[in-house]
GROMACS .gro file of C-alpha atoms in nm:
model
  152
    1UNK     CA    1  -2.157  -1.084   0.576
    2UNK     CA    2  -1.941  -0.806   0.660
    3UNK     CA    3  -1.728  -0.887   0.353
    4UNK     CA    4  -1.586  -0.617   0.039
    5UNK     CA    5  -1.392  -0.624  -0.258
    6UNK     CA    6  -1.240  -0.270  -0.420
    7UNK     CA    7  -0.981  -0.200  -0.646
    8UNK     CA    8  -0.764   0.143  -0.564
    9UNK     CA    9  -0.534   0.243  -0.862
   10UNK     CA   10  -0.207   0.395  -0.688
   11UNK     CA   11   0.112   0.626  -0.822
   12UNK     CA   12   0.420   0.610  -0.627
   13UNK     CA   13   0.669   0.855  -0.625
   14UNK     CA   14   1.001   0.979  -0.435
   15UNK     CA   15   0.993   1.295  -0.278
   16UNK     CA   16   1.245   1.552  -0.489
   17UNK     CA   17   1.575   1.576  -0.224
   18UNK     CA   18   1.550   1.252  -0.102
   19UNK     CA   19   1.773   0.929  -0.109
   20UNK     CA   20   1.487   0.787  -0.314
   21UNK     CA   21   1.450   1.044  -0.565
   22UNK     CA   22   1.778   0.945  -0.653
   23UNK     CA   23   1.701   0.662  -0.816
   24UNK     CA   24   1.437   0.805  -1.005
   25UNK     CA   25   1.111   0.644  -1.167
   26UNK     CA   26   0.716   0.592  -1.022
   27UNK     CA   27   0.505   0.301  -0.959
   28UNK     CA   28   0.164   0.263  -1.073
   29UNK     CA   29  -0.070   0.010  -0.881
   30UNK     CA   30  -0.386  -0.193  -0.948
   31UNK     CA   31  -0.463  -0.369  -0.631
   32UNK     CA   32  -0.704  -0.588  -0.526
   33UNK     CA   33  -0.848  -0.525  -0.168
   34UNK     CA   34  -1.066  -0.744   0.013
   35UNK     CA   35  -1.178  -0.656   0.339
   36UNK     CA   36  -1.349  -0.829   0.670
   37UNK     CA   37  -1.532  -0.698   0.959
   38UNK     CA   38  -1.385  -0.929   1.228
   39UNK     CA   39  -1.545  -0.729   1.531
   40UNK     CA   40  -1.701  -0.395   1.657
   41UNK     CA   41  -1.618  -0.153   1.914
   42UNK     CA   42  -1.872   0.135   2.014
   43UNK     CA   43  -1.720   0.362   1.791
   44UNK     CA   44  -1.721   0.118   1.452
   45UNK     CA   45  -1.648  -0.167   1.311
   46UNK     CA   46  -1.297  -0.314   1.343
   47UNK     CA   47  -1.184  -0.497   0.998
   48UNK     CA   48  -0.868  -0.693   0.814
   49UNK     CA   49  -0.788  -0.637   0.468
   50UNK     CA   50  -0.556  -0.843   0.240
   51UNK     CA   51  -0.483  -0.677  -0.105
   52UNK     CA   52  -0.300  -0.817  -0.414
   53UNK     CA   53  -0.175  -0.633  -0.712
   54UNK     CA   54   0.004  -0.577  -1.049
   55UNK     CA   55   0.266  -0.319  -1.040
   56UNK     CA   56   0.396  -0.114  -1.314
   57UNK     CA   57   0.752   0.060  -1.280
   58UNK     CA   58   0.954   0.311  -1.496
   59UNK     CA   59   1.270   0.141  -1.351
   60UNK     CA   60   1.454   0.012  -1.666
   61UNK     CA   61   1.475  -0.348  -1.670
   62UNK     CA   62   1.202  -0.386  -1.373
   63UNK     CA   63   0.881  -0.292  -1.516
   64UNK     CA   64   0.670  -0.584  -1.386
   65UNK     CA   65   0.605  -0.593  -0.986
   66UNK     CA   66   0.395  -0.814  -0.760
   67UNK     CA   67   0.242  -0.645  -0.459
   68UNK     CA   68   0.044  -0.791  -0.122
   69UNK     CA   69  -0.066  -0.671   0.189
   70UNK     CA   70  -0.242  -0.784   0.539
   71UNK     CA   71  -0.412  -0.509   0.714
   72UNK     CA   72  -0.573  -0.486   1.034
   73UNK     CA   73  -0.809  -0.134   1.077
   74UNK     CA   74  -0.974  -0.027   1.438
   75UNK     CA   75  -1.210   0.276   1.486
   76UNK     CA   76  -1.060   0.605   1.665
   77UNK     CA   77  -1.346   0.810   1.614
   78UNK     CA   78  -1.706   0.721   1.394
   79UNK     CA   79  -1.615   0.851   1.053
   80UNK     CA   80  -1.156   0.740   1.118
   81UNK     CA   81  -0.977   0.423   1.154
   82UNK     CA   82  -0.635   0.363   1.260
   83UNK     CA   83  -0.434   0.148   1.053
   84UNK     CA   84  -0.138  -0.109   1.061
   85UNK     CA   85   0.019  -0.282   0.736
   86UNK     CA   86   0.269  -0.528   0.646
   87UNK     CA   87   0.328  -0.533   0.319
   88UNK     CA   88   0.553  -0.670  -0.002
   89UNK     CA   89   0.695  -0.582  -0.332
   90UNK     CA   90   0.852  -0.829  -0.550
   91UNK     CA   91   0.981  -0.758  -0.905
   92UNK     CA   92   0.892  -1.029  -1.107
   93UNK     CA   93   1.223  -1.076  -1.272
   94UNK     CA   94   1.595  -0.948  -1.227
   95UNK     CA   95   1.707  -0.548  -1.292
   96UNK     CA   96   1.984  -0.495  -1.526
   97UNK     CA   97   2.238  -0.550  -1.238
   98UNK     CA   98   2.069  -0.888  -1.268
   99UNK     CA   99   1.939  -0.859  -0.910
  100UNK     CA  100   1.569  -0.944  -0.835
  101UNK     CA  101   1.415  -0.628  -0.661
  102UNK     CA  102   1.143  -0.570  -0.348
  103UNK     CA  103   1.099  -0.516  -0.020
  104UNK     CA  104   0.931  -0.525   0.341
  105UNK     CA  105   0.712  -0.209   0.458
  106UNK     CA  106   0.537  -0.113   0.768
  107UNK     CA  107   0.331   0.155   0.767
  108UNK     CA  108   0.080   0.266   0.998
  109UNK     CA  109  -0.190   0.528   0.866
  110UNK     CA  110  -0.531   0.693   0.890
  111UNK     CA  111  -0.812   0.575   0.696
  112UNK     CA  112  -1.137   0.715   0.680
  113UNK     CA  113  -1.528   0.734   0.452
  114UNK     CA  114  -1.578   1.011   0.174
  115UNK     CA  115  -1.893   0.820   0.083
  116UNK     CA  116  -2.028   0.448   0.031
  117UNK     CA  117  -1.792   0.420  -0.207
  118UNK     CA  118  -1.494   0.614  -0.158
  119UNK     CA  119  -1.243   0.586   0.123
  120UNK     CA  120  -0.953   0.810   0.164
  121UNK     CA  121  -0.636   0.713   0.318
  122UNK     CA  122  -0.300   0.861   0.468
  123UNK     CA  123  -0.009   0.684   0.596
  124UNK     CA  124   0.351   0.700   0.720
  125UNK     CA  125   0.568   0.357   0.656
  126UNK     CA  126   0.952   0.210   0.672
  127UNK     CA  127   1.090  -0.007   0.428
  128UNK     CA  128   1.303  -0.301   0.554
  129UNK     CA  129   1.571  -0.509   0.343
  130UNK     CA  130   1.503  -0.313   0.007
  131UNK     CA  131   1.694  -0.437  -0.273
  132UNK     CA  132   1.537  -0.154  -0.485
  133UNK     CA  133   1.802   0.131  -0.307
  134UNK     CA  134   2.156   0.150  -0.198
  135UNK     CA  135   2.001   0.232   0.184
  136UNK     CA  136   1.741  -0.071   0.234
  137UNK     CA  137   1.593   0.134   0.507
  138UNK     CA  138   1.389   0.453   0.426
  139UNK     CA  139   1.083   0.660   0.529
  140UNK     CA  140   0.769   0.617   0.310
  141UNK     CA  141   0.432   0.835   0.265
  142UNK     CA  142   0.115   0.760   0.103
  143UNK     CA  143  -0.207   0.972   0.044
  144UNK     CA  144  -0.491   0.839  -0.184
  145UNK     CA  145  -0.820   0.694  -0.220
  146UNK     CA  146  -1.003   0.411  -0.266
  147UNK     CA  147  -1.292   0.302  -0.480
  148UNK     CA  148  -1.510   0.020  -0.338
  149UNK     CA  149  -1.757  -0.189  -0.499
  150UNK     CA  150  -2.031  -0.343  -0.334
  151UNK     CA  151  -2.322  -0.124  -0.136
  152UNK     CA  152  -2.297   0.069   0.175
   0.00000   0.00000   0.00000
């Protein structure tokens, strides 16, 4: 059917130096991806994902995040994908400064097989209109891996 389901567990930190780091604190992610092949070039398969999750933060008064995602992947080579993202983060209530925190993010990343079941993934991304910073606008960077149920 060309269809999958995997769940990813993800820590997000601030580079030490940076605007970010400033405010201090990490995120830890349980999302839910589901993915679609939608069409095939000669070098692979080319595939949307949407992913939902719960997101835990160490930012007093914001511990309790919503995340989503819509994905669109196309082969570069056999065994890598290029990737583009839009995704969301919205606190589900307000901070102590009684102001209700997320943000847009762009990112556009390589993705690629360890095995059947394991994907790894690196990406570059921009925020846009964070309420979770002073500057709305920064540079993100995310390196991880992915889990995925389901057979090959």
């Amino acid at each position: 059917t060309g269809l999958g389901v995997g769940i990813y567990p993800q820590v997000e930190f601030a580079i030490p130096g940076t605007a970010a780091a400033e405010e201090g604190g990490t995120m830890t992610k349980i999302p839910l991806l589901v993915t679609k092949k939608i069409g095939e070039t000669s070098k692979g398969d080319i595939m949307v994902t949407g992913n939902v999750g719960y997101n835990i933060s160490t930012h007093a008064g914001t511990e309790n995040y919503m995340s989503a995602a819509l994905g669109l992947g196309l082969p570069l080579l056999k065994n890598v994908a290029l990737l583009g993202e839009v995704s969301t983060e919205q606190a589900f209530g307000n901070n102590m400064e009684n102001v209700r925190e997320g943000y847009l993010k762009g990112n556009i990343g390589l993705m690629g097989p360890v095995n059947d079941h394991l994907v790894w993934v690196a990406a570059l991304g921009r925020t846009f209109n964070s309420t979770m910073m002073d500057d709305p606008n920064h540079t993100c960077v995310l390196l991880g891996v992915r889990l995925l149920a389901g057979g090959p």
